[in-house]
Short mmCIF file of C-alpha atoms in Angstrom, two decimals:
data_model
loop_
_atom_site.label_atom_id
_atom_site.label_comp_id
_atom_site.label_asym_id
_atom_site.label_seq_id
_atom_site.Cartn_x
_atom_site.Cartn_y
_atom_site.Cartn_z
CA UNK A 1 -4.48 -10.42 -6.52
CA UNK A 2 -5.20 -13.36 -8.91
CA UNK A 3 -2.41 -11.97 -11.26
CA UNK A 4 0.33 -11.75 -8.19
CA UNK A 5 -0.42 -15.39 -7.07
CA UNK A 6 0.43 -16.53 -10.45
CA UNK A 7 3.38 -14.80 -10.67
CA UNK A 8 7.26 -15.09 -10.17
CA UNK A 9 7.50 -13.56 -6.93
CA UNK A 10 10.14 -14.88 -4.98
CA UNK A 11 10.63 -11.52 -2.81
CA UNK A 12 6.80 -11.21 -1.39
CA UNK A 13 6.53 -14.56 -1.39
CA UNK A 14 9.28 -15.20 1.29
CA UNK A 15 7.70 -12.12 3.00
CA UNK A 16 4.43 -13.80 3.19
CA UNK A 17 5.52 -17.19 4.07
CA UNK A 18 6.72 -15.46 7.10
CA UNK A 19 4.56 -12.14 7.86
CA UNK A 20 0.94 -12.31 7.87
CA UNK A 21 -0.91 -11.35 4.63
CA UNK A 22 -4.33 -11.66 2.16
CA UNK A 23 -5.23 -12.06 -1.28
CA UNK A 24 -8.95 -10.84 -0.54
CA UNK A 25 -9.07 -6.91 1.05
CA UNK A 26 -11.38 -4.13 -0.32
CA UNK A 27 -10.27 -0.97 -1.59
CA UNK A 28 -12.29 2.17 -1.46
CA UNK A 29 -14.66 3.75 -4.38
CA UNK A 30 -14.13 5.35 -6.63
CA UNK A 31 -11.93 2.28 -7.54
CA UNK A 32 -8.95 4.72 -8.45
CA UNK A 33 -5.70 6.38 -7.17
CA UNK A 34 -6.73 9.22 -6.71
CA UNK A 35 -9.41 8.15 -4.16
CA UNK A 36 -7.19 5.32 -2.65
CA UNK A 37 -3.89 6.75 -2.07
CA UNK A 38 -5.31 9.24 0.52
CA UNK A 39 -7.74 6.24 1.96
CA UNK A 40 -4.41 4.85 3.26
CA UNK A 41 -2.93 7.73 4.35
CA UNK A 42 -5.88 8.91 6.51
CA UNK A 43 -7.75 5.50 6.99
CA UNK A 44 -10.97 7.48 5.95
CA UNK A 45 -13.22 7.13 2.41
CA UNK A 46 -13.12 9.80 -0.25
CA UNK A 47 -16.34 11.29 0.89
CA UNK A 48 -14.18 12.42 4.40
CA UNK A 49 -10.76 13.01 3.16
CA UNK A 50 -12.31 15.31 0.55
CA UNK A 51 -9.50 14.78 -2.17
CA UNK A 52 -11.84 15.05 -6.08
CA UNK A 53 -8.98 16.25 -8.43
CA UNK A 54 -5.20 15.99 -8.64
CA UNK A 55 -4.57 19.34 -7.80
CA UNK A 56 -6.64 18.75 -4.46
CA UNK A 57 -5.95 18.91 -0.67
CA UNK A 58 -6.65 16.01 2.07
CA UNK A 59 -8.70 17.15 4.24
CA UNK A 60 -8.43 14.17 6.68
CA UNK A 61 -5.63 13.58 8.67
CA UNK A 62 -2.86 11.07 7.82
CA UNK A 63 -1.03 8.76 10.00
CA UNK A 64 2.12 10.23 8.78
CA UNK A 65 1.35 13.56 10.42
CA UNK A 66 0.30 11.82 13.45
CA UNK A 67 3.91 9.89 13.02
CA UNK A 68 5.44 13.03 13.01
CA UNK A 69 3.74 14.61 15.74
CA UNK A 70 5.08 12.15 17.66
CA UNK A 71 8.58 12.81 16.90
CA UNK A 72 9.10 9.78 14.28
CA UNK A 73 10.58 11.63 11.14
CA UNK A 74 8.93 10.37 7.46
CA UNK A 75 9.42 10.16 4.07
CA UNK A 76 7.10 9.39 1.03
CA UNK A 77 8.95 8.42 -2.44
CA UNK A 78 6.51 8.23 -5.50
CA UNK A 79 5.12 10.00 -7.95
CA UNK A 80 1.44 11.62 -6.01
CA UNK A 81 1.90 15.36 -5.46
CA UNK A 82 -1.18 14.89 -2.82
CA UNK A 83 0.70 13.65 -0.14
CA UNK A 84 3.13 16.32 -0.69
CA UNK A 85 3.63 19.13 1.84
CA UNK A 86 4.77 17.53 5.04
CA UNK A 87 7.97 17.41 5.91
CA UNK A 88 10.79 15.19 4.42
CA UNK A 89 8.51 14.08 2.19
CA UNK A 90 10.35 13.39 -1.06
CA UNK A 91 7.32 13.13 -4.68
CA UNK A 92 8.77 12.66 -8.12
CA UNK A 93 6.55 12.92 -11.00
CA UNK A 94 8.10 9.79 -12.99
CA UNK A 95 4.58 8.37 -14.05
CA UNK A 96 4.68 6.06 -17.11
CA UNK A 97 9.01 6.30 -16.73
CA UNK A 98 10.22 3.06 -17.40
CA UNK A 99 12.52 3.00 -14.84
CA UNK A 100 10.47 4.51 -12.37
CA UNK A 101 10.33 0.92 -10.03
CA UNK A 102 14.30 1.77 -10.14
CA UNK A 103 14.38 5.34 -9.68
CA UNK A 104 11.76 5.58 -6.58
CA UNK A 105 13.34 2.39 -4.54
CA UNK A 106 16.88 3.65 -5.58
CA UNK A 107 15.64 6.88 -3.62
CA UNK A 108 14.18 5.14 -0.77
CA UNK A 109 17.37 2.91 -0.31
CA UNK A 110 19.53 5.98 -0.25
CA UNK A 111 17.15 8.00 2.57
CA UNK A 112 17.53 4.97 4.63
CA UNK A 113 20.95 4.56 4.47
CA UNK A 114 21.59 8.37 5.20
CA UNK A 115 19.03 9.37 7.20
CA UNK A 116 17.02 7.92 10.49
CA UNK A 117 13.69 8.25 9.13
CA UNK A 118 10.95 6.00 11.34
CA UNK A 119 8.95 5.67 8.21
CA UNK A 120 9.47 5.24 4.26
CA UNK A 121 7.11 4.78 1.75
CA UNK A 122 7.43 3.56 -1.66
CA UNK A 123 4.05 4.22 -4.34
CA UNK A 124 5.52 2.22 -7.64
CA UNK A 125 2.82 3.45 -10.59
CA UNK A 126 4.60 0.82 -13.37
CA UNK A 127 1.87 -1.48 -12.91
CA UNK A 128 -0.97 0.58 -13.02
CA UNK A 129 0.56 2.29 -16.33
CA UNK A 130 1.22 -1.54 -17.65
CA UNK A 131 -2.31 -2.37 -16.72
CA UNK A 132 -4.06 0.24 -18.64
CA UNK A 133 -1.84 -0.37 -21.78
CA UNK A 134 -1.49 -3.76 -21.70
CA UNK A 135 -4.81 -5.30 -19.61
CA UNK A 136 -4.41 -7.04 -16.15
CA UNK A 137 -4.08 -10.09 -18.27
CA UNK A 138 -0.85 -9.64 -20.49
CA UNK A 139 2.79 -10.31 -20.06
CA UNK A 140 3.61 -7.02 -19.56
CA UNK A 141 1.29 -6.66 -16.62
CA UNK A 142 2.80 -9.40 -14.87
CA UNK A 143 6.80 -8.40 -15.48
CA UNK A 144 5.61 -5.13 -13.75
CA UNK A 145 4.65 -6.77 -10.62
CA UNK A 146 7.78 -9.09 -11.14
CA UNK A 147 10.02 -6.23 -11.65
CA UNK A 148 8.33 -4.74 -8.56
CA UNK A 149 8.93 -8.20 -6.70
CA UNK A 150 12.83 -8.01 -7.75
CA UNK A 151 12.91 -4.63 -6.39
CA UNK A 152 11.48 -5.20 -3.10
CA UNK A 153 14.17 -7.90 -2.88
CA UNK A 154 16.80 -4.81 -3.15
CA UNK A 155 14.91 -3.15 -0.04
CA UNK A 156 15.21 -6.25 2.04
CA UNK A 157 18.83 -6.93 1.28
CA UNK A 158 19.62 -3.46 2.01
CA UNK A 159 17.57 -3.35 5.27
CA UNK A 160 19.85 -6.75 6.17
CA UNK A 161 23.01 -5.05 5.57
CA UNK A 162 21.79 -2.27 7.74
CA UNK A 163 21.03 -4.38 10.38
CA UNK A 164 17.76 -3.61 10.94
CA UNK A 165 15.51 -6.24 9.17
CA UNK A 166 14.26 -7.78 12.13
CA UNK A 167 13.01 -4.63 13.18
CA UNK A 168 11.47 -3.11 10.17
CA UNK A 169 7.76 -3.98 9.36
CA UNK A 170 7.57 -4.15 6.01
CA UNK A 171 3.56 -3.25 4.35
CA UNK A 172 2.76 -4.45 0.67
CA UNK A 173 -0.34 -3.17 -0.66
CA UNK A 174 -1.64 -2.09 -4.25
CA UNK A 175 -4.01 0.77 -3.83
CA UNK A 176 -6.51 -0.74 -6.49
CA UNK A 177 -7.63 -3.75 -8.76
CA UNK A 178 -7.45 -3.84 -12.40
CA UNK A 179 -10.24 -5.04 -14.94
CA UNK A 180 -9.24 -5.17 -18.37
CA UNK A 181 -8.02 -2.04 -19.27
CA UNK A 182 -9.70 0.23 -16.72
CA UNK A 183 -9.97 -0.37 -12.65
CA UNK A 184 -12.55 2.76 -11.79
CA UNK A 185 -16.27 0.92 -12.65
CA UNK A 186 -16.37 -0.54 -9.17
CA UNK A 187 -16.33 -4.52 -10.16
CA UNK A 188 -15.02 -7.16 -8.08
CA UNK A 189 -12.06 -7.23 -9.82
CA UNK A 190 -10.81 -3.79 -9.71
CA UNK A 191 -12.31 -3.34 -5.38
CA UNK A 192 -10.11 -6.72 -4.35
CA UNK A 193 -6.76 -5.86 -3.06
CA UNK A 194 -3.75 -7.87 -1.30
CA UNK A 195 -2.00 -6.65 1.26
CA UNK A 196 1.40 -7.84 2.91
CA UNK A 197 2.80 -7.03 6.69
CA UNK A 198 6.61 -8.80 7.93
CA UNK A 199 7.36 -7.61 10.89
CA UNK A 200 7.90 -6.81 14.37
CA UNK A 201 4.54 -7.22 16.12
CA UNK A 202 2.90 -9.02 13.62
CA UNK A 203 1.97 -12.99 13.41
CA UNK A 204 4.47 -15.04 11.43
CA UNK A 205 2.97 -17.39 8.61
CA UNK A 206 -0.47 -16.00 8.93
CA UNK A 207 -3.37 -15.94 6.25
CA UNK A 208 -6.01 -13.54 7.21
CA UNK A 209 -9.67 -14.79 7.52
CA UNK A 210 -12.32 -13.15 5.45
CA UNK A 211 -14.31 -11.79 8.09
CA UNK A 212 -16.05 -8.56 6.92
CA UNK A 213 -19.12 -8.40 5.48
CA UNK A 214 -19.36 -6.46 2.15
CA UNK A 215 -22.81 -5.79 0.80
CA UNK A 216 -23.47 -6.33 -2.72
CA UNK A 217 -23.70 -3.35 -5.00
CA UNK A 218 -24.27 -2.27 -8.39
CA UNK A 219 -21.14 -4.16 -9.75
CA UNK A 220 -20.21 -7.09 -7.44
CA UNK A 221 -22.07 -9.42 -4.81
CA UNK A 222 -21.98 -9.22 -1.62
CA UNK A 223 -19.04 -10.83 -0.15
CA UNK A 224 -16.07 -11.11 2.50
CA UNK A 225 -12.98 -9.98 2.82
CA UNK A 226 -9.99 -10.22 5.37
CA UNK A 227 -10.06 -6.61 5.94
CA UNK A 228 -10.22 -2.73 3.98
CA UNK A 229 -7.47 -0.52 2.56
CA UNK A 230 -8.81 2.22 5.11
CA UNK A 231 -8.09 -0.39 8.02
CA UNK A 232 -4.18 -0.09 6.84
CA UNK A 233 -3.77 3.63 8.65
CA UNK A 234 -5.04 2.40 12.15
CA UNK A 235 -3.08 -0.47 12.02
CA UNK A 236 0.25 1.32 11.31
CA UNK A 237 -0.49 3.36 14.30
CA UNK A 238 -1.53 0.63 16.45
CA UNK A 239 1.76 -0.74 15.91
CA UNK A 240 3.42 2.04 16.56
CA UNK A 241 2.30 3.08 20.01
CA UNK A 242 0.95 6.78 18.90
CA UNK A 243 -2.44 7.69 18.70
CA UNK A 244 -5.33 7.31 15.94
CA UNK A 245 -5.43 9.69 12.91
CA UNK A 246 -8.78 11.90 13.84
CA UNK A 247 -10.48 11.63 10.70
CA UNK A 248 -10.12 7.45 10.70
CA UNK A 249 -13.02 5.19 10.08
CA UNK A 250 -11.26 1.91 9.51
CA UNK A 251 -10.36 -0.24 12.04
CA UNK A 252 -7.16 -2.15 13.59
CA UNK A 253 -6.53 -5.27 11.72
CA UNK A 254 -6.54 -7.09 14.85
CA UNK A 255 -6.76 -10.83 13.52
CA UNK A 256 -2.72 -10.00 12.13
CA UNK A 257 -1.45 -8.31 15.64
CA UNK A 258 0.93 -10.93 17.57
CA UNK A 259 0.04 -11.81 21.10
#
């Protein structure tokens, strides 16, 4: 979070100036991808969703089969074979690609355009490799988020021309911290998360208030925070008028929902 406020964003930033948004939510632990990814999907921790190696299966549902369910076709665009399975559900392995911010929004832009999907999802892993070579401090860390920024700005432009901007919400969230090198000890720094939502149904120009308690642990103090990454599944459903994924424990991020 503290890298992205300091950097050239122009594309979130307009986003956030007119969606609702933090710089303080808490992701799950382990403090890794392989734990977090399916947090979102399922809004449940890694000790319910049951995923402990790549090769693994979620064992929790995910809002995207409750999406689904319902009749609202999906796609997911990255690089995690985990998620893999339902159906249009597009995973490239491009981890570490240079180009792979491109590739995957290049992909997502063209499924939009041809198809009707309800829902798209983007995972972009440039950062995360950047982080781990680099550190969350260097100059390469921060041109992946601002390549990530500048692609972003391709999505919106393209959801313009397709006329359907104004009716797309639009969710920006890493699915980890970094510390140094590393993001997986559990510190402060690698469990703080932002998160971005522009859309229909949510409040316009809206900072979320830290209102969750976090108790202190091992690694960090006890603090508060706007809201978790496992709140981010019932909220997408919430907006969406279908039911609850059955394995959830988060909650609806009601503070961001407009009256």
């Amino acid at each position: 979070s503290d890298i992205l406020v300091g950097a050239n964003t122009p594309n979130i930033d307009n986003l956030t100036a007119s969606g609702s948004f933090t710089w303080n939510a808490w992701t799950v632990r382990p403090s890794n991808t392989l734990a977090a990814i399916p947090s979102i999907f399922t809004g449940a921790t890694p000790g319910v969703h049951g995923v402990t190696n790549w090769d693994g299966e979620i064992y929790a549902e995910t809002f995207v089969e409750v999406f689904e369910e319902a009749g609202l076709p999906c796609a997911i665009v990255g690089e995690d074979p985990i998620l893999g399975g339902y159906s249009a559900t597009y995973c490239t392995n491009y981890y570490g690609h240079p180009q792979a911010e491109e590739h995957f929004m290049t992909l997502a832009i063209d499924l939009l355009r041809e198809n009707d999907f309800y829902f798209v999802t983007v995972y972009n892993p440039v950062p995360d490799h950047m982080g781990h070579q680099y550190g969350h401090s260097s100059p390469e860390y921060r041109e992946a988020i601002e390549d990530a920024d500048y692609h972003i700005g391709r999505l919106v432009e393209n959801l313009k021309e397709l006329g359907v901007y104004e009716d797309t919400l639009i969710v920006i969230t890493p699915d980890h911290g970094m510390t140094g090198h590393s993001h997986s000890h559990g510190y402060a720094t690698d469990m703080r998360i932002f998160s971005v939502w522009h859309g229909p149904g949510v409040k316009e120009n809206y900072q979320m208030v830290d209102n969750m308690y976090i108790p202190a642990s091992a690694t960090y103090n006890e603090t508060y925070v706007a809201h978790r990454i496992i709140d981010i599944a019932l909220t997408m459903t919430e907006l969406a008028g279908v039911r609850a994924p059955w394995d959830a424990e988060g909650n609806v991020i009601t503070q961001i929902l407009a009256e």
